[in-house]
Coordinates of N, CA and C in Angstrom, one line a residue:
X16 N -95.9 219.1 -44.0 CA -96.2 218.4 -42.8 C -97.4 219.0 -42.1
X17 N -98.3 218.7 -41.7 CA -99.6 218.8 -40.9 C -99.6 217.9 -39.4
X18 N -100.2 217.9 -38.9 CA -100.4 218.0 -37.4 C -101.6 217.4 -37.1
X19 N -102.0 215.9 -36.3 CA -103.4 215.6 -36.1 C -103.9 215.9 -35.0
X20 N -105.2 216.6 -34.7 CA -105.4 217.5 -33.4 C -105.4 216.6 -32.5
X21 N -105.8 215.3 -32.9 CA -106.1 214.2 -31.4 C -104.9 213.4 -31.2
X22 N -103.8 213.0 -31.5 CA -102.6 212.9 -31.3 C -101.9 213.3 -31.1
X23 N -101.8 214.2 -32.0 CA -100.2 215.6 -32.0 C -99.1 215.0 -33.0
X24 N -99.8 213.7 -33.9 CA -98.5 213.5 -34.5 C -98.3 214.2 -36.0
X25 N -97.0 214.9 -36.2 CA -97.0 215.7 -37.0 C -96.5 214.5 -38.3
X26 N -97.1 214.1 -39.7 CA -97.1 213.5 -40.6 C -97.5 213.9 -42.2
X27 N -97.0 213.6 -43.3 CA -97.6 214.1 -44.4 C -99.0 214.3 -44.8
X28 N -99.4 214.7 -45.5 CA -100.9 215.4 -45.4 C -101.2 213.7 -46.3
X29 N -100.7 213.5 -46.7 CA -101.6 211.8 -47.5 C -101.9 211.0 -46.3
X30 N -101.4 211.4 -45.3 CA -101.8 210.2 -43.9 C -102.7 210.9 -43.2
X31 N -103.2 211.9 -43.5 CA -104.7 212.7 -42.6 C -105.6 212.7 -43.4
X32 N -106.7 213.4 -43.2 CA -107.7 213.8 -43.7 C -108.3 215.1 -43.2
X33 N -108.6 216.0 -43.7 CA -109.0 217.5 -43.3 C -110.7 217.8 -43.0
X34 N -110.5 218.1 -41.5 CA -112.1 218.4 -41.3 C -112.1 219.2 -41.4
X35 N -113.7 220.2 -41.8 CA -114.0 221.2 -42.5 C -115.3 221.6 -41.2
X36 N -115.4 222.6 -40.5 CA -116.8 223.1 -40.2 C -117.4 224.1 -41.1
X37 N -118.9 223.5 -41.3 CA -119.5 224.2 -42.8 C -120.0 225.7 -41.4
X38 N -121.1 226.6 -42.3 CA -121.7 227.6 -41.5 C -122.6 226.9 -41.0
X39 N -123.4 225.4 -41.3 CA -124.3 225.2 -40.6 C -124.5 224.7 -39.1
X40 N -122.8 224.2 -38.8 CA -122.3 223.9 -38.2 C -121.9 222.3 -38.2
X41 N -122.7 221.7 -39.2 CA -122.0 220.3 -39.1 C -120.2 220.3 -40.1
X42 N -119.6 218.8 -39.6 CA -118.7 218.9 -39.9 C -118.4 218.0 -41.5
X43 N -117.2 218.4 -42.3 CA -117.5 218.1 -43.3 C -116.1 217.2 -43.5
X44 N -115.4 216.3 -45.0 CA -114.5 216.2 -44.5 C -114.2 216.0 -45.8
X45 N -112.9 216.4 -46.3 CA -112.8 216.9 -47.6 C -110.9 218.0 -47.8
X46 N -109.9 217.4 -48.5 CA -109.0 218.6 -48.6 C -109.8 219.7 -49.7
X47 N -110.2 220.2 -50.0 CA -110.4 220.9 -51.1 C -111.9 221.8 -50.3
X48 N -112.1 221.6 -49.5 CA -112.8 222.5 -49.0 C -112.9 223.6 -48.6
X49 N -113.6 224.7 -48.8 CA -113.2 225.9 -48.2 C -113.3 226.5 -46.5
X50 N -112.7 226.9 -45.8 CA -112.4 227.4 -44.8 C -111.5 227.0 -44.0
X51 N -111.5 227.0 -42.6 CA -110.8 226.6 -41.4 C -111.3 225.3 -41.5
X52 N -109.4 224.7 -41.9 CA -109.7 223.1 -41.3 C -108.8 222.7 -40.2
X53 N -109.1 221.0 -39.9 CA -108.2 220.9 -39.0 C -107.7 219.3 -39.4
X54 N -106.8 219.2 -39.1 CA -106.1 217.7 -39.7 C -106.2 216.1 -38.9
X55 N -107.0 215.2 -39.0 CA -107.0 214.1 -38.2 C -106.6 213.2 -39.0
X56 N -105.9 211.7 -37.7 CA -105.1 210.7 -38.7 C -106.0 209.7 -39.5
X57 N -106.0 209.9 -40.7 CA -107.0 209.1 -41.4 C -107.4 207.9 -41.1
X58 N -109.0 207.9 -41.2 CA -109.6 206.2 -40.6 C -109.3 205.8 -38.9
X59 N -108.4 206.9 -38.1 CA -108.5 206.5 -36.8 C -109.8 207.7 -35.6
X60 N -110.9 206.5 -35.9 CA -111.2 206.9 -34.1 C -111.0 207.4 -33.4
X61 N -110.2 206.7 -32.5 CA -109.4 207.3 -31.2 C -108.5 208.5 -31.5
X62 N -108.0 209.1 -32.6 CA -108.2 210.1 -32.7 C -109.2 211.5 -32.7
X63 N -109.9 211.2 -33.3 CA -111.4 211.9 -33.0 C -111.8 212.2 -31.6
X64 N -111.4 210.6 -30.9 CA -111.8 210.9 -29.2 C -111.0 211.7 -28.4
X65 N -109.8 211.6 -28.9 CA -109.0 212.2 -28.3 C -109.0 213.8 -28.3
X66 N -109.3 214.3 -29.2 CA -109.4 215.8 -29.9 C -110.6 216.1 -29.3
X67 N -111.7 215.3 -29.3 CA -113.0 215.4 -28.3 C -112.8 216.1 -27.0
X68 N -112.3 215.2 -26.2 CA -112.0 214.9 -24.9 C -111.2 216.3 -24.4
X69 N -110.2 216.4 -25.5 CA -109.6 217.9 -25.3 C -110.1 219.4 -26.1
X70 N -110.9 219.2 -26.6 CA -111.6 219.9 -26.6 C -111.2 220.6 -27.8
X71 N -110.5 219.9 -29.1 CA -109.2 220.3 -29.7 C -110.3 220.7 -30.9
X72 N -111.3 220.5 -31.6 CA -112.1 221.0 -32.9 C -112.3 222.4 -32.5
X73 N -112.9 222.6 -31.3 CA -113.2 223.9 -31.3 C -112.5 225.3 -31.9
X74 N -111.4 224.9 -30.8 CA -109.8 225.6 -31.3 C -109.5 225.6 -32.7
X75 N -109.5 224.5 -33.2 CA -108.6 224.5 -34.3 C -109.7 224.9 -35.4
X76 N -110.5 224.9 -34.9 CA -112.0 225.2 -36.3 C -112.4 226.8 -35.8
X77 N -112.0 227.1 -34.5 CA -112.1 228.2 -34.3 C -113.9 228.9 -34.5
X78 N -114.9 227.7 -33.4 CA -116.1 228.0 -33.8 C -116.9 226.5 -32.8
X79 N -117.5 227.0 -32.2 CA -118.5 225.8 -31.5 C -118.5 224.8 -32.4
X80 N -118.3 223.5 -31.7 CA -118.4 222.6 -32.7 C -119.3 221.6 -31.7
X81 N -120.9 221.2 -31.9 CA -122.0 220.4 -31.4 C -121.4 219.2 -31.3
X82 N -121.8 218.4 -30.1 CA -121.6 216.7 -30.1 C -122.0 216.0 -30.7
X83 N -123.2 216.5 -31.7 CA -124.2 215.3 -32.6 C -122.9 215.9 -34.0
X84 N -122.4 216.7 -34.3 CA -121.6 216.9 -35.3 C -120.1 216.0 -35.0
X85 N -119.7 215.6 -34.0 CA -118.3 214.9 -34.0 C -119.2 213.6 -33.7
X86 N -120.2 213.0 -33.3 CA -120.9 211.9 -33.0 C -120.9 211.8 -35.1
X87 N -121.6 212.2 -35.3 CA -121.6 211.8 -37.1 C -120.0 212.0 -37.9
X88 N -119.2 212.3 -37.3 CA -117.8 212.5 -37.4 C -117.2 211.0 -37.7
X89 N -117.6 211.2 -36.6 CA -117.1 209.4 -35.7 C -117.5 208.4 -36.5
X90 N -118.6 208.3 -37.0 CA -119.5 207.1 -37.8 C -118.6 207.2 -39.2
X91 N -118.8 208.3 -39.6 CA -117.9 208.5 -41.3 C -116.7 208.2 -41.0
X92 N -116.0 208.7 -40.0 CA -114.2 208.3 -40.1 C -114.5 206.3 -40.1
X93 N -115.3 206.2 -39.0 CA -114.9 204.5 -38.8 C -115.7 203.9 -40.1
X94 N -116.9 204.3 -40.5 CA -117.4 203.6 -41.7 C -115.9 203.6 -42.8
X95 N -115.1 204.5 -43.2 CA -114.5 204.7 -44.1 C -112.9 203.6 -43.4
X96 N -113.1 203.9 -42.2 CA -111.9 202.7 -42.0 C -112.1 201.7 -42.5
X97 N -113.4 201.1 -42.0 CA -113.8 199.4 -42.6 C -113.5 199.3 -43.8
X98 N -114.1 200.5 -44.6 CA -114.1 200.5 -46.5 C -112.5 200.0 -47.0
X99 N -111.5 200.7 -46.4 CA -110.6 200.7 -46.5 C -109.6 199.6 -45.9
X100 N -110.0 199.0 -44.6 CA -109.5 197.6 -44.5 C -110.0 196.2 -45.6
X101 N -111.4 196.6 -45.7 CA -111.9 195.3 -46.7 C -111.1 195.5 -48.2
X102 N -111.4 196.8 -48.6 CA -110.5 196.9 -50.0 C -108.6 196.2 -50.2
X103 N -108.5 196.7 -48.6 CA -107.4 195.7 -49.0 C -106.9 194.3 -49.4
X104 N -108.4 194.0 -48.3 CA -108.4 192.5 -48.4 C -108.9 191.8 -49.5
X105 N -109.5 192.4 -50.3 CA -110.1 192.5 -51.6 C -109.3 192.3 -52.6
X106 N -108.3 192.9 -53.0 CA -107.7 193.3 -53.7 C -106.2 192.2 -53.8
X107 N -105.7 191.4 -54.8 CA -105.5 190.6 -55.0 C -103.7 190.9 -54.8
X108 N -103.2 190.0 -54.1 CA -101.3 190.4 -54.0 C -100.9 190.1 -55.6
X109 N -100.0 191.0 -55.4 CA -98.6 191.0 -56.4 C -97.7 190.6 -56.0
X110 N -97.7 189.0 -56.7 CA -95.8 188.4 -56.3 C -95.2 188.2 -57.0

């Protein structure tokens, strides 16, 4: 079980995705990455905002984390939502 910093809802790790701060300080987003990560609910947004707003990367990354780095956060989580709603729609039912 893992924990998403902008909701608090605690769920299996196949329903998040793990943000990563590199040393350069942008963020990365990847399970298999090395260092301090932190767990957000995959493809949601408003999570992101929410973890924003509270100030929750910092903490949990344990390191300044820039606004133009959760601003490009933002873009990859929601680009990858779309990817992921069209594929479904894409993808042909089994009946």
């Amino acid at each position: 079980m893992r924990t998403c910093i902008g909701c608090r809802r605690a769920t299996a790790p196949a329903e998040l995705v793990r943000v990563v701060r590199r040393v350069d300080g942008t963020l990365a987003i990847g399970r298999t990455l090395a260092g301090r990560g932190a767990w957000l609910c995959a493809g949601s947004v408003a999570c992101v905002e929410q973890a924003r707003s509270r100030g929750a990367f910092g903490r949990a990354l344990r390191g300044p984390v820039s606004e133009a780095a959760l601003d490009t956060l933002t873009t990859e989580l929601s680009a990858e939502a779309t990817a992921q709603r069209s594929c479904r729609r894409e993808r042909p039912r089994e009946d």
